[in-house]
PDB file of C-alpha atoms and ligand atoms in Angstrom:
ATOM      1  CA  MET A   1      72.508-132.327 -29.198  1.00 43.00           C
ATOM      2  CA  ASP A   2      72.165-136.050 -29.102  1.00 49.00           C
ATOM      3  CA  TYR A   3      68.533-136.745 -29.923  1.00 52.00           C
ATOM      4  CA  ALA A   4      68.073-138.533 -33.224  1.00 49.00           C
ATOM      5  CA  PHE A   5      67.331-136.774 -36.504  1.00 51.00           C
ATOM      6  CA  ASP A   6      69.737-133.971 -35.714  1.00 57.00           C
ATOM      7  CA  HIS A   7      73.121-132.932 -37.120  1.00 60.00           C
ATOM      8  CA  ALA A   8      73.226-135.678 -39.735  1.00 75.00           C
ATOM      9  CA  GLN A   9      71.590-133.974 -42.679  1.00 87.00           C
ATOM     10  CA  HIS A  10      72.339-135.166 -46.188  1.00 93.00           C
ATOM     11  CA  ASP A  11      73.014-132.678 -48.999  1.00 94.00           C
ATOM     12  CA  ARG A  12      69.588-132.353 -50.642  1.00 95.00           C
ATOM     13  CA  ALA A  13      71.247-131.352 -53.943  1.00 95.00           C
ATOM     14  CA  ALA A  14      68.106-129.555 -55.128  1.00 95.00           C
ATOM     15  CA  HIS A  15      69.862-128.505 -58.345  1.00 94.00           C
ATOM     16  CA  LEU A  16      69.605-132.147 -59.488  1.00 94.00           C
ATOM     17  CA  ARG A  17      65.815-132.299 -59.065  1.00 94.00           C
ATOM     18  CA  LYS A  18      64.819-130.550 -62.261  1.00 92.00           C
ATOM     19  CA  ASP A  19      64.187-132.680 -65.373  1.00 84.00           C
ATOM     20  CA  ASP A  20      65.213-135.794 -63.455  1.00 85.00           C
ATOM     21  CA  ALA A  21      68.873-134.738 -63.662  1.00 87.00           C
ATOM     22  CA  TRP A  22      69.621-136.921 -60.638  1.00 91.00           C
ATOM     23  CA  ARG A  23      68.767-140.038 -62.678  1.00 87.00           C
ATOM     24  CA  ALA A  24      70.917-139.137 -65.681  1.00 76.00           C
ATOM     25  CA  ALA A  25      74.318-139.493 -64.094  1.00 67.00           C
ATOM     26  CA  ASP A  26      76.019-142.834 -64.393  1.00 69.00           C
ATOM     27  CA  VAL A  27      76.228-143.425 -60.643  1.00 75.00           C
ATOM     28  CA  ASP A  28      74.920-145.973 -58.204  1.00 86.00           C
ATOM     29  CA  THR A  29      71.891-144.724 -56.353  1.00 94.00           C
ATOM     30  CA  ARG A  30      70.624-146.355 -53.177  1.00 96.00           C
ATOM     31  CA  VAL A  31      66.837-146.588 -53.049  1.00 97.00           C
ATOM     32  CA  LEU A  32      64.515-146.845 -50.047  1.00 98.00           C
ATOM     33  CA  VAL A  33      61.101-148.446 -50.681  1.00 98.00           C
ATOM     34  CA  ILE A  34      58.310-146.691 -48.753  1.00 96.00           C
ATOM     35  CA  GLY A  35      54.579-147.220 -48.284  1.00 94.00           C
ATOM     36  CA  GLY A  36      52.951-144.681 -45.960  1.00 90.00           C
ATOM     37  CA  GLU A  37      55.151-144.531 -42.868  1.00 90.00           C
ATOM     38  CA  HIS A  38      56.477-148.072 -43.506  1.00 95.00           C
ATOM     39  CA  VAL A  39      59.984-148.478 -44.893  1.00 96.00           C
ATOM     40  CA  ALA A  40      61.906-151.516 -46.197  1.00 97.00           C
ATOM     41  CA  THR A  41      64.298-152.890 -43.577  1.00 97.00           C
ATOM     42  CA  VAL A  42      66.868-155.588 -43.030  1.00 96.00           C
ATOM     43  CA  GLY A  43      65.498-157.840 -40.336  1.00 94.00           C
ATOM     44  CA  GLY A  44      63.377-155.029 -38.921  1.00 93.00           C
ATOM     45  CA  GLN A  45      66.523-153.313 -37.621  1.00 89.00           C
ATOM     46  CA  GLY A  46      68.169-151.018 -40.207  1.00 92.00           C
ATOM     47  CA  LEU A  47      66.995-149.520 -43.501  1.00 96.00           C
ATOM     48  CA  ARG A  48      67.179-151.753 -46.580  1.00 97.00           C
ATOM     49  CA  TRP A  49      68.652-149.997 -49.624  1.00 96.00           C
ATOM     50  CA  VAL A  50      68.051-151.490 -53.073  1.00 96.00           C
ATOM     51  CA  THR A  51      69.425-150.523 -56.487  1.00 94.00           C
ATOM     52  CA  MET A  52      67.294-148.619 -58.991  1.00 92.00           C
ATOM     53  CA  SER A  53      66.823-151.741 -61.094  1.00 92.00           C
ATOM     54  CA  GLU A  54      65.717-153.763 -58.051  1.00 94.00           C
ATOM     55  CA  ALA A  55      63.196-151.099 -56.990  1.00 95.00           C
ATOM     56  CA  PRO A  56      59.461-151.701 -57.603  1.00 97.00           C
ATOM     57  CA  GLU A  57      57.248-149.406 -59.711  1.00 96.00           C
ATOM     58  CA  GLY A  58      56.207-146.286 -57.859  1.00 95.00           C
ATOM     59  CA  ASP A  59      56.617-142.536 -57.424  1.00 95.00           C
ATOM     60  CA  TRP A  60      60.240-141.415 -57.242  1.00 96.00           C
ATOM     61  CA  ILE A  61      61.740-138.986 -54.742  1.00 97.00           C
ATOM     62  CA  PHE A  62      65.355-137.867 -55.006  1.00 97.00           C
ATOM     63  CA  LEU A  63      66.630-137.421 -51.460  1.00 97.00           C
ATOM     64  CA  GLY A  64      70.160-136.166 -52.076  1.00 96.00           C
ATOM     65  CA  ILE A  65      73.786-137.057 -51.516  1.00 94.00           C
ATOM     66  CA  LYS A  66      75.598-138.280 -48.434  1.00 93.00           C
ATOM     67  CA  HIS A  67      79.307-139.226 -48.406  1.00 90.00           C
ATOM     68  CA  ASP A  68      79.326-139.112 -52.261  1.00 90.00           C
ATOM     69  CA  VAL A  69      76.459-141.614 -52.544  1.00 92.00           C
ATOM     70  CA  ARG A  70      73.123-140.672 -54.125  1.00 94.00           C
ATOM     71  CA  TYR A  71      69.931-141.587 -52.295  1.00 96.00           C
ATOM     72  CA  ALA A  72      66.370-141.844 -53.558  1.00 97.00           C
ATOM     73  CA  ALA A  73      63.071-143.310 -52.422  1.00 97.00           C
ATOM     74  CA  VAL A  74      60.293-144.993 -54.330  1.00 97.00           C
ATOM     75  CA  VAL A  75      56.787-144.686 -52.935  1.00 96.00           C
ATOM     76  CA  VAL A  76      54.489-147.691 -53.341  1.00 96.00           C
ATOM     77  CA  GLN A  77      51.022-148.476 -52.004  1.00 94.00           C
ATOM     78  CA  THR A  78      52.274-151.263 -49.747  1.00 95.00           C
ATOM     79  CA  VAL A  79      55.856-152.422 -49.194  1.00 97.00           C
ATOM     80  CA  ALA A  80      56.210-156.124 -50.135  1.00 97.00           C
ATOM     81  CA  PRO A  81      56.527-158.469 -47.120  1.00 97.00           C
ATOM     82  CA  GLU A  82      59.920-159.799 -48.317  1.00 97.00           C
ATOM     83  CA  LEU A  83      61.303-156.271 -47.859  1.00 97.00           C
ATOM     84  CA  GLU A  84      60.410-156.544 -44.157  1.00 97.00           C
ATOM     85  CA  PRO A  85      58.522-153.251 -43.841  1.00 97.00           C
ATOM     86  CA  VAL A  86      58.465-151.533 -40.442  1.00 96.00           C
ATOM     87  CA  SER A  87      56.924-148.209 -39.422  1.00 94.00           C
ATOM     88  CA  LEU A  88      59.583-145.518 -39.098  1.00 92.00           C
ATOM     89  CA  ARG A  89      57.972-144.615 -35.784  1.00 87.00           C
ATOM     90  CA  VAL A  90      58.949-148.038 -34.431  1.00 88.00           C
ATOM     91  CA  LEU A  91      62.258-148.245 -36.294  1.00 88.00           C
ATOM     92  CA  GLY A  92      63.383-144.757 -35.186  1.00 79.00           C
ATOM     93  CA  PRO A  93      65.476-145.676 -32.139  1.00 76.00           C
ATOM     94  CA  SER A  94      67.409-148.453 -33.931  1.00 81.00           C
ATOM     95  CA  ILE A  95      68.729-146.539 -36.963  1.00 86.00           C
ATOM     96  CA  THR A  96      71.736-144.228 -37.214  1.00 85.00           C
ATOM     97  CA  PRO A  97      71.338-140.416 -37.415  1.00 83.00           C
ATOM     98  CA  ASP A  98      72.606-140.612 -41.036  1.00 85.00           C
ATOM     99  CA  GLU A  99      69.841-143.031 -41.965  1.00 90.00           C
ATOM    100  CA  ALA A 100      67.276-141.162 -39.903  1.00 88.00           C
ATOM    101  CA  SER A 101      67.762-137.901 -41.790  1.00 90.00           C
ATOM    102  CA  LEU A 102      67.154-139.703 -45.110  1.00 94.00           C
ATOM    103  CA  ALA A 103      64.211-141.683 -43.772  1.00 94.00           C
ATOM    104  CA  VAL A 104      62.329-138.730 -42.237  1.00 92.00           C
ATOM    105  CA  HIS A 105      62.822-136.755 -45.457  1.00 94.00           C
ATOM    106  CA  ALA A 106      61.467-139.655 -47.518  1.00 95.00           C
ATOM    107  CA  VAL A 107      58.544-140.535 -45.259  1.00 94.00           C
ATOM    108  CA  GLY A 108      57.524-136.879 -44.860  1.00 94.00           C
ATOM    109  CA  ILE A 109      57.276-136.430 -48.622  1.00 95.00           C
ATOM    110  CA  ALA A 110      55.724-139.855 -49.231  1.00 94.00           C
ATOM    111  CA  ARG A 111      52.926-139.137 -46.781  1.00 92.00           C
ATOM    112  CA  TRP A 112      52.311-135.742 -48.348  1.00 94.00           C
ATOM    113  CA  HIS A 113      51.902-137.319 -51.818  1.00 93.00           C
ATOM    114  CA  GLN A 114      49.569-139.914 -50.364  1.00 90.00           C
ATOM    115  CA  ILE A 115      46.993-137.324 -49.244  1.00 90.00           C
ATOM    116  CA  HIS A 116      47.597-134.431 -51.665  1.00 94.00           C
ATOM    117  CA  ARG A 117      46.828-135.930 -55.063  1.00 95.00           C
ATOM    118  CA  HIS A 118      44.350-133.222 -56.037  1.00 98.00           C
ATOM    119  CA  CYS A 119      44.832-129.519 -56.662  1.00 98.00           C
ATOM    120  CA  ALA A 120      43.698-127.477 -53.651  1.00 96.00           C
ATOM    121  CA  ARG A 121      42.632-124.692 -56.023  1.00 97.00           C
ATOM    122  CA  CYS A 122      40.659-126.469 -58.779  1.00 98.00           C
ATOM    123  CA  GLY A 123      40.399-130.114 -57.691  1.00 98.00           C
ATOM    124  CA  SER A 124      42.201-131.666 -60.688  1.00 98.00           C
ATOM    125  CA  VAL A 125      44.625-134.538 -60.248  1.00 98.00           C
ATOM    126  CA  THR A 126      48.147-133.070 -60.062  1.00 98.00           C
ATOM    127  CA  ASN A 127      51.491-134.404 -61.333  1.00 97.00           C
ATOM    128  CA  ILE A 128      54.690-134.970 -59.375  1.00 97.00           C
ATOM    129  CA  VAL A 129      57.581-132.715 -60.454  1.00 96.00           C
ATOM    130  CA  GLU A 130      60.964-131.648 -59.052  1.00 97.00           C
ATOM    131  CA  ALA A 131      61.968-135.221 -58.180  1.00 96.00           C
ATOM    132  CA  GLY A 132      59.049-135.563 -55.782  1.00 97.00           C
ATOM    133  CA  HIS A 133      59.346-132.171 -54.081  1.00 97.00           C
ATOM    134  CA  GLN A 134      56.418-130.446 -55.800  1.00 97.00           C
ATOM    135  CA  ARG A 135      53.081-131.227 -57.427  1.00 98.00           C
ATOM    136  CA  LEU A 136      51.961-129.258 -60.459  1.00 98.00           C
ATOM    137  CA  CYS A 137      48.358-128.839 -61.570  1.00 98.00           C
ATOM    138  CA  PRO A 138      48.034-129.470 -65.342  1.00 98.00           C
ATOM    139  CA  VAL A 139      44.728-127.564 -65.470  1.00 98.00           C
ATOM    140  CA  CYS A 140      45.209-124.323 -63.499  1.00 98.00           C
ATOM    141  CA  GLY A 141      49.017-124.357 -63.282  1.00 98.00           C
ATOM    142  CA  ALA A 142      49.183-124.127 -59.482  1.00 98.00           C
ATOM    143  CA  HIS A 143      52.383-125.361 -57.803  1.00 98.00           C
ATOM    144  CA  HIS A 144      51.915-127.271 -54.571  1.00 98.00           C
ATOM    145  CA  PHE A 145      54.707-127.785 -52.040  1.00 97.00           C
ATOM    146  CA  PRO A 146      55.116-130.416 -49.317  1.00 95.00           C
ATOM    147  CA  ARG A 147      53.725-129.073 -46.083  1.00 92.00           C
ATOM    148  CA  THR A 148      55.493-128.838 -42.776  1.00 93.00           C
ATOM    149  CA  ASP A 149      53.367-128.007 -39.746  1.00 95.00           C
ATOM    150  CA  PRO A 150      55.253-126.197 -36.987  1.00 97.00           C
ATOM    151  CA  ALA A 151      54.543-127.389 -33.469  1.00 98.00           C
ATOM    152  CA  VAL A 152      56.076-126.075 -30.257  1.00 98.00           C
ATOM    153  CA  ILE A 153      57.255-128.361 -27.475  1.00 98.00           C
ATOM    154  CA  MET A 154      58.429-126.787 -24.263  1.00 98.00           C
ATOM    155  CA  LEU A 155      60.006-127.498 -20.929  1.00 98.00           C
ATOM    156  CA  ILE A 156      58.581-124.926 -18.531  1.00 98.00           C
ATOM    157  CA  THR A 157      60.290-124.296 -15.195  1.00 98.00           C
ATOM    158  CA  ASP A 158      59.306-122.216 -12.150  1.00 97.00           C
ATOM    159  CA  ASP A 159      61.389-120.025  -9.804  1.00 96.00           C
ATOM    160  CA  GLN A 160      62.453-123.144  -7.879  1.00 96.00           C
ATOM    161  CA  ASP A 161      63.630-124.709 -11.161  1.00 96.00           C
ATOM    162  CA  ARG A 162      60.972-127.402 -11.073  1.00 98.00           C
ATOM    163  CA  ALA A 163      59.616-128.618 -14.414  1.00 98.00           C
ATOM    164  CA  VAL A 164      55.935-128.982 -15.293  1.00 98.00           C
ATOM    165  CA  LEU A 165      55.001-132.249 -17.009  1.00 98.00           C
ATOM    166  CA  GLY A 166      51.605-133.358 -18.234  1.00 97.00           C
ATOM    167  CA  ARG A 167      49.762-136.596 -18.952  1.00 97.00           C
ATOM    168  CA  GLN A 168      47.412-136.848 -21.915  1.00 95.00           C
ATOM    169  CA  PRO A 169      44.007-138.438 -21.222  1.00 94.00           C
ATOM    170  CA  SER A 170      44.784-141.478 -23.424  1.00 95.00           C
ATOM    171  CA  TRP A 171      48.064-142.252 -21.645  1.00 95.00           C
ATOM    172  CA  PRO A 172      48.386-144.761 -18.804  1.00 95.00           C
ATOM    173  CA  GLU A 173      48.999-143.631 -15.204  1.00 95.00           C
ATOM    174  CA  GLY A 174      52.560-142.443 -14.660  1.00 96.00           C
ATOM    175  CA  ARG A 175      53.326-141.528 -18.258  1.00 96.00           C
ATOM    176  CA  PHE A 176      54.282-137.849 -18.532  1.00 97.00           C
ATOM    177  CA  SER A 177      55.898-135.526 -21.042  1.00 97.00           C
ATOM    178  CA  THR A 178      56.646-131.893 -21.747  1.00 98.00           C
ATOM    179  CA  LEU A 179      53.758-129.780 -23.045  1.00 98.00           C
ATOM    180  CA  ALA A 180      53.321-129.298 -26.808  1.00 97.00           C
ATOM    181  CA  GLY A 181      50.929-127.940 -29.404  1.00 97.00           C
ATOM    182  CA  PHE A 182      50.563-126.644 -32.945  1.00 97.00           C
ATOM    183  CA  VAL A 183      51.414-123.097 -33.979  1.00 98.00           C
ATOM    184  CA  GLU A 184      48.376-121.191 -35.301  1.00 98.00           C
ATOM    185  CA  PRO A 185      48.330-118.840 -38.310  1.00 96.00           C
ATOM    186  CA  GLY A 186      49.516-115.341 -37.488  1.00 96.00           C
ATOM    187  CA  GLU A 187      51.257-116.405 -34.286  1.00 97.00           C
ATOM    188  CA  THR A 188      54.927-116.095 -33.328  1.00 97.00           C
ATOM    189  CA  LEU A 189      56.600-119.187 -31.873  1.00 98.00           C
ATOM    190  CA  ASP A 190      57.030-117.480 -28.488  1.00 97.00           C
ATOM    191  CA  ASP A 191      53.331-116.649 -28.399  1.00 97.00           C
ATOM    192  CA  ALA A 192      52.430-120.209 -29.374  1.00 98.00           C
ATOM    193  CA  VAL A 193      54.467-121.498 -26.400  1.00 98.00           C
ATOM    194  CA  ARG A 194      52.721-119.061 -24.035  1.00 98.00           C
ATOM    195  CA  ARG A 195      49.235-119.783 -25.412  1.00 98.00           C
ATOM    196  CA  GLU A 196      49.604-123.581 -25.317  1.00 97.00           C
ATOM    197  CA  VAL A 197      50.924-123.568 -21.735  1.00 98.00           C
ATOM    198  CA  MET A 198      48.086-121.259 -20.644  1.00 97.00           C
ATOM    199  CA  GLU A 199      45.474-123.445 -22.408  1.00 96.00           C
ATOM    200  CA  GLU A 200      46.800-126.770 -21.170  1.00 97.00           C
ATOM    201  CA  VAL A 201      47.847-126.035 -17.570  1.00 97.00           C
ATOM    202  CA  GLY A 202      46.821-122.426 -16.855  1.00 97.00           C
ATOM    203  CA  LEU A 203      50.355-121.124 -16.232  1.00 98.00           C
ATOM    204  CA  GLN A 204      51.552-117.729 -17.382  1.00 98.00           C
ATOM    205  CA  VAL A 205      54.915-117.905 -19.156  1.00 98.00           C
ATOM    206  CA  GLY A 206      57.412-115.044 -19.459  1.00 97.00           C
ATOM    207  CA  GLU A 207      60.803-115.561 -21.045  1.00 96.00           C
ATOM    208  CA  VAL A 208      60.994-118.179 -23.825  1.00 97.00           C
ATOM    209  CA  GLU A 209      64.236-119.504 -25.293  1.00 97.00           C
ATOM    210  CA  TYR A 210      64.617-121.591 -28.465  1.00 97.00           C
ATOM    211  CA  ALA A 211      66.529-124.838 -27.897  1.00 95.00           C
ATOM    212  CA  GLY A 212      66.446-126.929 -31.103  1.00 93.00           C
ATOM    213  CA  SER A 213      64.123-128.694 -33.510  1.00 93.00           C
ATOM    214  CA  GLN A 214      63.165-132.170 -34.680  1.00 91.00           C
ATOM    215  CA  PRO A 215      61.310-133.195 -37.850  1.00 90.00           C
ATOM    216  CA  TRP A 216      58.452-135.548 -36.964  1.00 89.00           C
ATOM    217  CA  PRO A 217      56.902-136.749 -40.246  1.00 87.00           C
ATOM    218  CA  PHE A 218      53.823-138.473 -38.748  1.00 84.00           C
ATOM    219  CA  PRO A 219      52.415-136.910 -40.809  1.00 84.00           C
ATOM    220  CA  SER A 220      54.203-133.575 -41.236  1.00 90.00           C
ATOM    221  CA  SER A 221      55.277-131.861 -38.028  1.00 93.00           C
ATOM    222  CA  LEU A 222      58.388-129.922 -37.242  1.00 95.00           C
ATOM    223  CA  MET A 223      58.812-129.934 -33.469  1.00 95.00           C
ATOM    224  CA  LEU A 224      60.377-126.670 -32.270  1.00 97.00           C
ATOM    225  CA  GLY A 225      61.799-127.063 -28.765  1.00 97.00           C
ATOM    226  CA  PHE A 226      61.846-124.303 -26.142  1.00 98.00           C
ATOM    227  CA  PHE A 227      62.704-123.638 -22.527  1.00 98.00           C
ATOM    228  CA  GLY A 228      60.286-121.254 -20.828  1.00 98.00           C
ATOM    229  CA  LYS A 229      60.002-119.593 -17.413  1.00 98.00           C
ATOM    230  CA  ALA A 230      56.653-119.676 -15.658  1.00 98.00           C
ATOM    231  CA  LEU A 231      55.537-116.455 -13.951  1.00 98.00           C
ATOM    232  CA  THR A 232      52.844-118.253 -11.948  1.00 97.00           C
ATOM    233  CA  SER A 233      52.785-121.653 -10.235  1.00 96.00           C
ATOM    234  CA  ASP A 234      49.153-122.697  -9.758  1.00 97.00           C
ATOM    235  CA  ILE A 235      48.319-125.418 -12.283  1.00 98.00           C
ATOM    236  CA  THR A 236      44.807-125.565 -13.727  1.00 97.00           C
ATOM    237  CA  VAL A 237      44.466-128.505 -16.071  1.00 95.00           C
ATOM    238  CA  ASP A 238      42.415-128.323 -19.247  1.00 87.00           C
ATOM    239  CA  GLN A 239      40.762-131.758 -19.162  1.00 84.00           C
ATOM    240  CA  ASP A 240      40.552-131.994 -22.960  1.00 88.00           C
ATOM    241  CA  GLU A 241      44.216-132.164 -23.874  1.00 89.00           C
ATOM    242  CA  ILE A 242      45.798-132.914 -20.504  1.00 95.00           C
ATOM    243  CA  ALA A 243      44.430-135.211 -17.799  1.00 96.00           C
ATOM    244  CA  GLU A 244      46.883-134.184 -15.081  1.00 96.00           C
ATOM    245  CA  ALA A 245      49.985-132.032 -14.734  1.00 98.00           C
ATOM    246  CA  HIS A 246      52.422-131.507 -11.868  1.00 98.00           C
ATOM    247  CA  TRP A 247      55.628-129.752 -10.942  1.00 98.00           C
ATOM    248  CA  PHE A 248      58.600-132.102 -10.585  1.00 98.00           C
ATOM    249  CA  THR A 249      61.966-131.455  -8.938  1.00 97.00           C
ATOM    250  CA  ARG A 250      65.100-133.110 -10.346  1.00 97.00           C
ATOM    251  CA  GLU A 251      65.239-135.402  -7.307  1.00 96.00           C
ATOM    252  CA  GLU A 252      61.651-136.486  -7.872  1.00 97.00           C
ATOM    253  CA  VAL A 253      62.389-137.254 -11.537  1.00 97.00           C
ATOM    254  CA  THR A 254      65.463-139.289 -10.544  1.00 95.00           C
ATOM    255  CA  GLU A 255      63.623-141.272  -7.883  1.00 95.00           C
ATOM    256  CA  MET A 256      60.312-141.716  -9.667  1.00 96.00           C
ATOM    257  CA  THR A 257      61.846-142.855 -12.970  1.00 95.00           C
ATOM    258  CA  ALA A 258      64.086-145.302 -11.064  1.00 94.00           C
ATOM    259  CA  SER A 259      61.000-146.864  -9.459  1.00 95.00           C
ATOM    260  CA  SER A 260      59.008-146.661 -12.752  1.00 94.00           C
ATOM    261  CA  GLU A 261      56.379-144.517 -11.035  1.00 95.00           C
ATOM    262  CA  LEU A 262      57.175-141.937 -13.705  1.00 96.00           C
ATOM    263  CA  LEU A 263      57.592-142.913 -17.369  1.00 96.00           C
ATOM    264  CA  LEU A 264      59.185-140.351 -19.707  1.00 95.00           C
ATOM    265  CA  PRO A 265      59.459-140.163 -23.534  1.00 92.00           C
ATOM    266  CA  PRO A 266      61.987-142.265 -25.490  1.00 86.00           C
ATOM    267  CA  ASN A 267      65.581-141.191 -26.105  1.00 81.00           C
ATOM    268  CA  VAL A 268      65.023-140.248 -29.763  1.00 80.00           C
ATOM    269  CA  SER A 269      62.484-137.565 -28.878  1.00 87.00           C
ATOM    270  CA  ILE A 270      63.190-133.875 -28.475  1.00 92.00           C
ATOM    271  CA  SER A 271      60.987-133.982 -25.382  1.00 94.00           C
ATOM    272  CA  ARG A 272      63.429-136.368 -23.726  1.00 93.00           C
ATOM    273  CA  TRP A 273      66.332-134.216 -24.825  1.00 93.00           C
ATOM    274  CA  LEU A 274      64.767-131.072 -23.290  1.00 96.00           C
ATOM    275  CA  LEU A 275      64.173-133.005 -20.068  1.00 96.00           C
ATOM    276  CA  GLN A 276      67.715-134.326 -20.052  1.00 94.00           C
ATOM    277  CA  GLN A 277      69.152-130.815 -20.575  1.00 95.00           C
ATOM    278  CA  TRP A 278      67.185-129.500 -17.622  1.00 97.00           C
ATOM    279  CA  HIS A 279      67.849-132.486 -15.389  1.00 96.00           C
ATOM    280  CA  GLY A 280      71.565-132.768 -16.103  1.00 93.00           C
ATOM    281  CA  GLY A 281      71.857-136.174 -14.469  1.00 84.00           C
ATOM    282  CA  THR A 282      70.664-139.709 -14.998  1.00 82.00           C
ATOM    283  CA  ILE A 283      67.040-140.208 -15.956  1.00 89.00           C
ATOM    284  CA  HIS A 284      66.061-143.876 -15.989  1.00 87.00           C
ATOM    285  CA  GLY A 285      63.989-145.788 -18.513  1.00 82.00           C
ATOM    286  CA  THR A 286      61.372-144.664 -20.994  1.00 80.00           C
ATOM    287  CA  TRP A 287      57.804-145.516 -21.844  1.00 77.00           C
ATOM    288  CA  ALA A 288      58.847-147.104 -25.155  1.00 67.00           C
TER     289      ALA A 288
HETATM  290 ZN1   ZN B   1      44.487-126.731 -60.325  1.00 60.14          ZN
END
């Protein structure tokens, strides 16, 4: 797989989270400064790592170890302008997979802390424990864990091996992507794929095959990619989530992306990767 955020995971070294054990060792730790989805950068291109003594006041997250180096993040309200903050969403394509795995971990947890300060059970303000990976309620004792919301994203093909792509109402003409949606409680992933495709474009889906996943911490999704086979071919668009959807052959994708009639998702996305796997040839350009 060659989409970003894959196959470059750091060792999360969870055994060092308790009692701030990760801080105790006499080792250099590289620190990423984060505010919301904005991270410190060097010239807006790569991540900027500072030492622990250079880092501003904030909430600490221990990220783990990569190539014998320890990594942490410090979460602040707003990243200072001299640290050249950029949204990870924008920065994504220009950083290495190594850096991406650290950055999505850090931003995912930072955003969770930002909006989960109070206990969901009793409403008290909770404390950060486990090096940023839990919040503990001092009043009722409840443990709260960072949330990850599973979402399915699927490339659906028909018996002629055409792919169905949809355009969301807010997107400009010509911009299309694979279908996607959140998994609901009590639902298997396969059923979520079938339900979302039925809701969005009215197609019945049979066989579903898992293809790979991508963390998407804006704010807390895990995108689970699938290939699926449609049992029907008549598209009925649900005007709420999808403005238009069509079947595309490989030749149409090749020609229409070359002429910019069709704009597909950026290279870092799992959507693009699913499309590329199906297409097998050159797909031109992106909407980014
Ligand atoms: Zn509580």
